[in-house]
């Protein structure tokens, strides 16, 4: 059955292989209920598991090709293809759940078989013990006790090693915790120093700005005084310009007195 979603030839081929596997899985699980032999059911389940793994690989291949062709397709086509991929994943998951159900059923049957075998082995052990002499029973008991002691000793060594590793880990964690605390304190100190330095820089900036303003104001005053002096020298009869305090007015043109005028005086 052809898909209604437009696909590239490569993507269509992968989709066809996935659909074939889905049909094979459906037929395979339908046959599982008809098979009565547990060994044949296990074989059938293994074959279906292999098909599911192959289907998973093909779905990943489908997703890879879809991402490669995403630029060449429209947004609507990409949405339809992604929805199709999600439907395939859901269908595969349903078969995985069905496989777990059959696998659990087969596992319960195997446990029953194993339990029956264990009972038979226990009965055989009882029969063997009844045929053994007292000395043989004592030797077998001692051997079993020795083996048990060896297992206990090995367990003690493992426990001691575990305790030692735990102690070393605890010491290392304590050292790392102390180191982290020291680093935290150093970071706080650095932060405080940076904050203090920032405040000092701001204060210095304000002082420099104030000094520059004062110097600029003084410069303007000096320039104004110089301008007034120059204007006063160039045009001394200008009444609109007041005399500068402390600066003597320019000398007026004076006539030289003759000797007669001096005598008259």
Short mmCIF file of N, CA and C in Angstrom, two decimals, residues 28-136:
data_model
loop_
_atom_site.label_atom_id
_atom_site.label_comp_id
_atom_site.label_asym_id
_atom_site.label_seq_id
_atom_site.Cartn_x
_atom_site.Cartn_y
_atom_site.Cartn_z
N UNK A 28 3.69 -13.20 13.26
CA UNK A 28 4.47 -14.02 14.19
C UNK A 28 3.82 -14.10 15.55
N UNK A 29 3.31 -12.98 16.06
CA UNK A 29 2.67 -13.01 17.36
C UNK A 29 1.31 -13.71 17.31
N UNK A 30 0.66 -13.68 16.16
CA UNK A 30 -0.58 -14.45 16.02
C UNK A 30 -0.32 -15.95 16.09
N UNK A 31 0.86 -16.38 15.64
CA UNK A 31 1.20 -17.81 15.68
C UNK A 31 1.65 -18.25 17.07
N UNK A 32 2.04 -17.28 17.92
CA UNK A 32 2.56 -17.65 19.24
C UNK A 32 1.52 -18.42 20.07
N UNK A 33 0.25 -17.99 19.98
CA UNK A 33 -0.79 -18.65 20.77
C UNK A 33 -1.07 -20.07 20.26
N UNK A 34 -0.77 -20.33 19.00
CA UNK A 34 -1.02 -21.65 18.42
C UNK A 34 0.10 -22.63 18.73
N UNK A 35 1.25 -22.12 19.14
CA UNK A 35 2.39 -23.00 19.46
C UNK A 35 2.29 -23.41 20.93
N UNK A 36 2.28 -24.70 21.19
CA UNK A 36 2.15 -25.21 22.55
C UNK A 36 3.49 -25.54 23.18
N UNK A 37 4.45 -25.92 22.38
CA UNK A 37 5.77 -26.30 22.90
C UNK A 37 6.52 -25.04 23.32
N UNK A 38 7.06 -25.03 24.56
CA UNK A 38 7.74 -23.85 25.08
C UNK A 38 9.04 -23.57 24.34
N UNK A 39 9.75 -24.62 23.92
CA UNK A 39 10.99 -24.42 23.18
C UNK A 39 10.73 -23.77 21.83
N UNK A 40 9.68 -24.20 21.17
CA UNK A 40 9.33 -23.59 19.89
C UNK A 40 8.85 -22.15 20.10
N UNK A 41 8.15 -21.90 21.20
CA UNK A 41 7.75 -20.53 21.50
C UNK A 41 8.97 -19.64 21.74
N UNK A 42 9.97 -20.18 22.44
CA UNK A 42 11.19 -19.41 22.68
C UNK A 42 11.90 -19.10 21.36
N UNK A 43 11.97 -20.10 20.47
CA UNK A 43 12.60 -19.88 19.16
C UNK A 43 11.83 -18.82 18.36
N UNK A 44 10.51 -18.91 18.39
CA UNK A 44 9.69 -17.93 17.68
C UNK A 44 9.88 -16.54 18.26
N UNK A 45 9.98 -16.46 19.59
CA UNK A 45 10.17 -15.17 20.25
C UNK A 45 11.53 -14.56 19.90
N UNK A 46 12.55 -15.42 19.78
CA UNK A 46 13.88 -14.92 19.40
C UNK A 46 13.85 -14.36 17.98
N UNK A 47 13.15 -15.05 17.08
CA UNK A 47 13.06 -14.54 15.70
C UNK A 47 12.33 -13.19 15.67
N UNK A 48 11.25 -13.09 16.44
CA UNK A 48 10.52 -11.83 16.48
C UNK A 48 11.35 -10.71 17.10
N UNK A 49 12.17 -11.05 18.10
CA UNK A 49 13.05 -10.05 18.71
C UNK A 49 14.06 -9.52 17.70
N UNK A 50 14.62 -10.43 16.88
CA UNK A 50 15.54 -10.00 15.83
C UNK A 50 14.87 -9.07 14.84
N UNK A 51 13.62 -9.38 14.47
CA UNK A 51 12.88 -8.49 13.55
C UNK A 51 12.63 -7.13 14.19
N UNK A 52 12.34 -7.09 15.49
CA UNK A 52 12.12 -5.81 16.16
C UNK A 52 13.40 -4.97 16.20
N UNK A 53 14.53 -5.63 16.41
CA UNK A 53 15.80 -4.89 16.38
C UNK A 53 16.06 -4.30 15.00
N UNK A 54 15.79 -5.09 13.96
CA UNK A 54 15.96 -4.59 12.60
C UNK A 54 14.99 -3.43 12.33
N UNK A 55 13.78 -3.53 12.84
CA UNK A 55 12.80 -2.46 12.66
C UNK A 55 13.26 -1.18 13.36
N UNK A 56 13.83 -1.33 14.54
CA UNK A 56 14.35 -0.17 15.26
C UNK A 56 15.46 0.51 14.47
N UNK A 57 16.33 -0.31 13.87
CA UNK A 57 17.42 0.25 13.06
C UNK A 57 16.86 1.00 11.85
N UNK A 58 15.84 0.44 11.22
CA UNK A 58 15.25 1.08 10.04
C UNK A 58 14.53 2.38 10.42
N UNK A 59 13.91 2.43 11.60
CA UNK A 59 13.26 3.67 12.03
C UNK A 59 14.31 4.76 12.26
N UNK A 60 15.46 4.39 12.80
CA UNK A 60 16.54 5.36 12.96
C UNK A 60 17.03 5.85 11.60
N UNK A 61 17.12 4.91 10.64
CA UNK A 61 17.53 5.29 9.28
C UNK A 61 16.47 6.21 8.65
N UNK A 62 15.19 5.92 8.91
CA UNK A 62 14.10 6.76 8.42
C UNK A 62 14.24 8.18 8.98
N UNK A 63 14.54 8.29 10.27
CA UNK A 63 14.70 9.60 10.91
C UNK A 63 15.90 10.34 10.34
N UNK A 64 16.99 9.62 10.06
CA UNK A 64 18.19 10.27 9.50
C UNK A 64 17.89 10.84 8.10
N UNK A 65 17.25 10.04 7.26
CA UNK A 65 16.93 10.51 5.91
C UNK A 65 15.94 11.68 5.98
N UNK A 66 15.00 11.59 6.93
CA UNK A 66 14.02 12.67 7.09
C UNK A 66 14.70 13.98 7.44
N UNK A 67 15.71 13.94 8.31
CA UNK A 67 16.43 15.16 8.68
C UNK A 67 17.24 15.69 7.51
N UNK A 68 17.80 14.77 6.68
CA UNK A 68 18.56 15.22 5.52
C UNK A 68 17.66 15.89 4.48
N UNK A 69 16.43 15.38 4.32
CA UNK A 69 15.50 15.92 3.32
C UNK A 69 14.61 17.03 3.88
N UNK A 70 14.85 17.44 5.13
CA UNK A 70 13.94 18.39 5.77
C UNK A 70 13.95 19.74 5.06
N UNK A 71 15.13 20.14 4.54
CA UNK A 71 15.21 21.45 3.87
C UNK A 71 14.49 21.45 2.53
N UNK A 72 14.42 20.27 1.90
CA UNK A 72 13.80 20.20 0.58
C UNK A 72 12.28 20.05 0.65
N UNK A 73 11.74 19.74 1.82
CA UNK A 73 10.30 19.53 1.97
C UNK A 73 9.66 20.76 2.60
N UNK A 74 8.36 20.87 2.39
CA UNK A 74 7.60 21.95 3.01
C UNK A 74 7.35 21.62 4.48
N UNK A 75 6.91 22.62 5.22
CA UNK A 75 6.65 22.43 6.65
C UNK A 75 5.53 21.41 6.86
N UNK A 76 4.52 21.42 6.01
CA UNK A 76 3.40 20.49 6.15
C UNK A 76 3.85 19.06 5.90
N UNK A 77 4.69 18.88 4.87
CA UNK A 77 5.19 17.53 4.56
C UNK A 77 6.08 17.02 5.70
N UNK A 78 6.93 17.89 6.23
CA UNK A 78 7.79 17.48 7.34
C UNK A 78 6.96 17.08 8.56
N UNK A 79 5.88 17.82 8.82
CA UNK A 79 5.01 17.47 9.95
C UNK A 79 4.36 16.10 9.73
N UNK A 80 3.89 15.82 8.52
CA UNK A 80 3.26 14.54 8.23
C UNK A 80 4.27 13.39 8.37
N UNK A 81 5.50 13.62 7.90
CA UNK A 81 6.52 12.57 8.01
C UNK A 81 6.91 12.33 9.46
N UNK A 82 6.99 13.39 10.24
CA UNK A 82 7.30 13.21 11.67
C UNK A 82 6.18 12.48 12.40
N UNK A 83 4.94 12.80 12.04
CA UNK A 83 3.81 12.07 12.63
C UNK A 83 3.86 10.59 12.25
N UNK A 84 4.24 10.33 11.02
CA UNK A 84 4.35 8.93 10.57
C UNK A 84 5.44 8.20 11.34
N UNK A 85 6.55 8.90 11.59
CA UNK A 85 7.64 8.28 12.36
C UNK A 85 7.18 7.97 13.79
N UNK A 86 6.43 8.90 14.41
CA UNK A 86 5.93 8.65 15.76
C UNK A 86 4.96 7.47 15.79
N UNK A 87 4.14 7.33 14.75
CA UNK A 87 3.22 6.19 14.69
C UNK A 87 3.98 4.88 14.59
N UNK A 88 5.07 4.89 13.81
CA UNK A 88 5.89 3.67 13.69
C UNK A 88 6.54 3.32 15.02
N UNK A 89 7.00 4.34 15.75
CA UNK A 89 7.62 4.09 17.05
C UNK A 89 6.60 3.51 18.03
N UNK A 90 5.38 4.06 18.03
CA UNK A 90 4.34 3.54 18.91
C UNK A 90 3.99 2.09 18.56
N UNK A 91 3.90 1.80 17.26
CA UNK A 91 3.58 0.43 16.86
C UNK A 91 4.68 -0.54 17.27
N UNK A 92 5.95 -0.11 17.11
CA UNK A 92 7.06 -0.96 17.53
C UNK A 92 7.03 -1.17 19.04
N UNK A 93 6.72 -0.12 19.81
CA UNK A 93 6.65 -0.25 21.27
C UNK A 93 5.54 -1.22 21.69
N UNK A 94 4.45 -1.22 20.94
CA UNK A 94 3.37 -2.17 21.27
C UNK A 94 3.84 -3.61 21.09
N UNK A 95 4.63 -3.86 20.05
CA UNK A 95 5.16 -5.20 19.85
C UNK A 95 6.20 -5.55 20.92
N UNK A 96 6.97 -4.55 21.36
CA UNK A 96 7.95 -4.79 22.43
C UNK A 96 7.23 -5.18 23.72
N UNK A 97 6.14 -4.50 24.02
CA UNK A 97 5.34 -4.84 25.21
C UNK A 97 4.77 -6.25 25.10
N UNK A 98 4.31 -6.59 23.90
CA UNK A 98 3.76 -7.93 23.69
C UNK A 98 4.84 -8.99 23.85
N UNK A 99 6.06 -8.67 23.39
CA UNK A 99 7.17 -9.63 23.55
C UNK A 99 7.50 -9.84 25.02
N UNK A 100 7.47 -8.75 25.82
CA UNK A 100 7.75 -8.88 27.25
C UNK A 100 6.69 -9.76 27.92
N UNK A 101 5.45 -9.63 27.48
CA UNK A 101 4.38 -10.45 28.06
C UNK A 101 4.64 -11.92 27.81
N UNK A 102 4.93 -12.27 26.56
CA UNK A 102 5.21 -13.67 26.24
C UNK A 102 6.49 -14.15 26.91
N UNK A 103 7.48 -13.27 27.00
CA UNK A 103 8.73 -13.66 27.64
C UNK A 103 8.52 -13.93 29.12
N UNK A 104 7.69 -13.12 29.77
CA UNK A 104 7.39 -13.35 31.19
C UNK A 104 6.65 -14.67 31.38
N UNK A 105 5.74 -14.97 30.47
CA UNK A 105 5.00 -16.24 30.55
C UNK A 105 5.93 -17.43 30.40
N UNK A 106 6.85 -17.32 29.43
CA UNK A 106 7.82 -18.42 29.24
C UNK A 106 8.76 -18.52 30.43
N UNK A 107 9.13 -17.38 31.04
CA UNK A 107 10.01 -17.43 32.21
C UNK A 107 9.36 -18.13 33.38
N UNK A 108 8.05 -17.92 33.59
CA UNK A 108 7.35 -18.61 34.68
C UNK A 108 7.33 -20.12 34.45
N UNK A 109 7.14 -20.52 33.20
CA UNK A 109 7.15 -21.95 32.90
C UNK A 109 8.51 -22.55 33.18
N UNK A 110 9.57 -21.82 32.84
CA UNK A 110 10.93 -22.33 33.08
C UNK A 110 11.20 -22.44 34.57
N UNK A 111 10.71 -21.47 35.35
CA UNK A 111 10.93 -21.55 36.81
C UNK A 111 10.26 -22.79 37.39
N UNK A 112 9.06 -23.11 36.91
CA UNK A 112 8.37 -24.31 37.38
C UNK A 112 9.18 -25.55 37.04
N UNK A 113 9.74 -25.59 35.84
CA UNK A 113 10.55 -26.73 35.45
C UNK A 113 11.80 -26.83 36.33
N UNK A 114 12.45 -25.68 36.59
CA UNK A 114 13.64 -25.68 37.42
C UNK A 114 13.32 -26.10 38.85
N UNK A 115 12.19 -25.66 39.37
CA UNK A 115 11.81 -26.07 40.73
C UNK A 115 11.62 -27.57 40.81
N UNK A 116 11.02 -28.16 39.79
CA UNK A 116 10.84 -29.62 39.76
C UNK A 116 12.18 -30.32 39.74
N UNK A 117 13.10 -29.78 38.98
CA UNK A 117 14.44 -30.37 38.92
C UNK A 117 15.15 -30.27 40.24
N UNK A 118 15.01 -29.14 40.93
CA UNK A 118 15.66 -28.96 42.24
C UNK A 118 15.11 -29.95 43.26
N UNK A 119 13.80 -30.21 43.20
CA UNK A 119 13.23 -31.21 44.11
C UNK A 119 13.84 -32.58 43.83
N UNK A 120 14.02 -32.89 42.56
CA UNK A 120 14.60 -34.18 42.21
C UNK A 120 16.03 -34.28 42.71
N UNK A 121 16.79 -33.15 42.57
CA UNK A 121 18.17 -33.16 43.05
C UNK A 121 18.21 -33.32 44.56
N UNK A 122 17.26 -32.67 45.25
CA UNK A 122 17.22 -32.80 46.71
C UNK A 122 16.95 -34.24 47.12
N UNK A 123 16.02 -34.88 46.39
CA UNK A 123 15.73 -36.28 46.70
C UNK A 123 16.96 -37.15 46.44
N UNK A 124 17.69 -36.87 45.36
CA UNK A 124 18.90 -37.64 45.08
C UNK A 124 19.94 -37.44 46.17
N UNK A 125 20.06 -36.18 46.69
CA UNK A 125 21.00 -35.93 47.77
C UNK A 125 20.63 -36.70 49.04
N UNK A 126 19.32 -36.76 49.31
CA UNK A 126 18.87 -37.52 50.48
C UNK A 126 19.22 -38.99 50.33
N UNK A 127 19.00 -39.51 49.11
CA UNK A 127 19.34 -40.93 48.88
C UNK A 127 20.83 -41.16 49.03
N UNK A 128 21.66 -40.23 48.52
CA UNK A 128 23.11 -40.40 48.65
C UNK A 128 23.54 -40.31 50.12
N UNK A 129 22.95 -39.39 50.90
CA UNK A 129 23.31 -39.26 52.31
C UNK A 129 22.95 -40.50 53.09
N UNK A 130 21.83 -41.15 52.71
CA UNK A 130 21.44 -42.36 53.43
C UNK A 130 22.38 -43.51 53.16
N UNK A 131 23.07 -43.47 52.03
CA UNK A 131 24.00 -44.54 51.69
C UNK A 131 25.39 -44.31 52.24
N UNK A 132 25.68 -43.08 52.78
CA UNK A 132 27.01 -42.76 53.29
C UNK A 132 27.14 -43.22 54.74
N UNK A 133 28.41 -43.53 55.12
CA UNK A 133 28.68 -43.92 56.50
C UNK A 133 28.80 -42.68 57.38
N UNK A 134 28.89 -42.91 58.70
CA UNK A 134 28.98 -41.78 59.63
C UNK A 134 30.25 -40.97 59.40
N UNK A 135 31.37 -41.66 59.15
CA UNK A 135 32.64 -40.96 58.93
C UNK A 135 32.58 -40.12 57.66
N UNK A 136 31.96 -40.68 56.63
CA UNK A 136 31.83 -39.94 55.39
C UNK A 136 30.94 -38.71 55.57
#
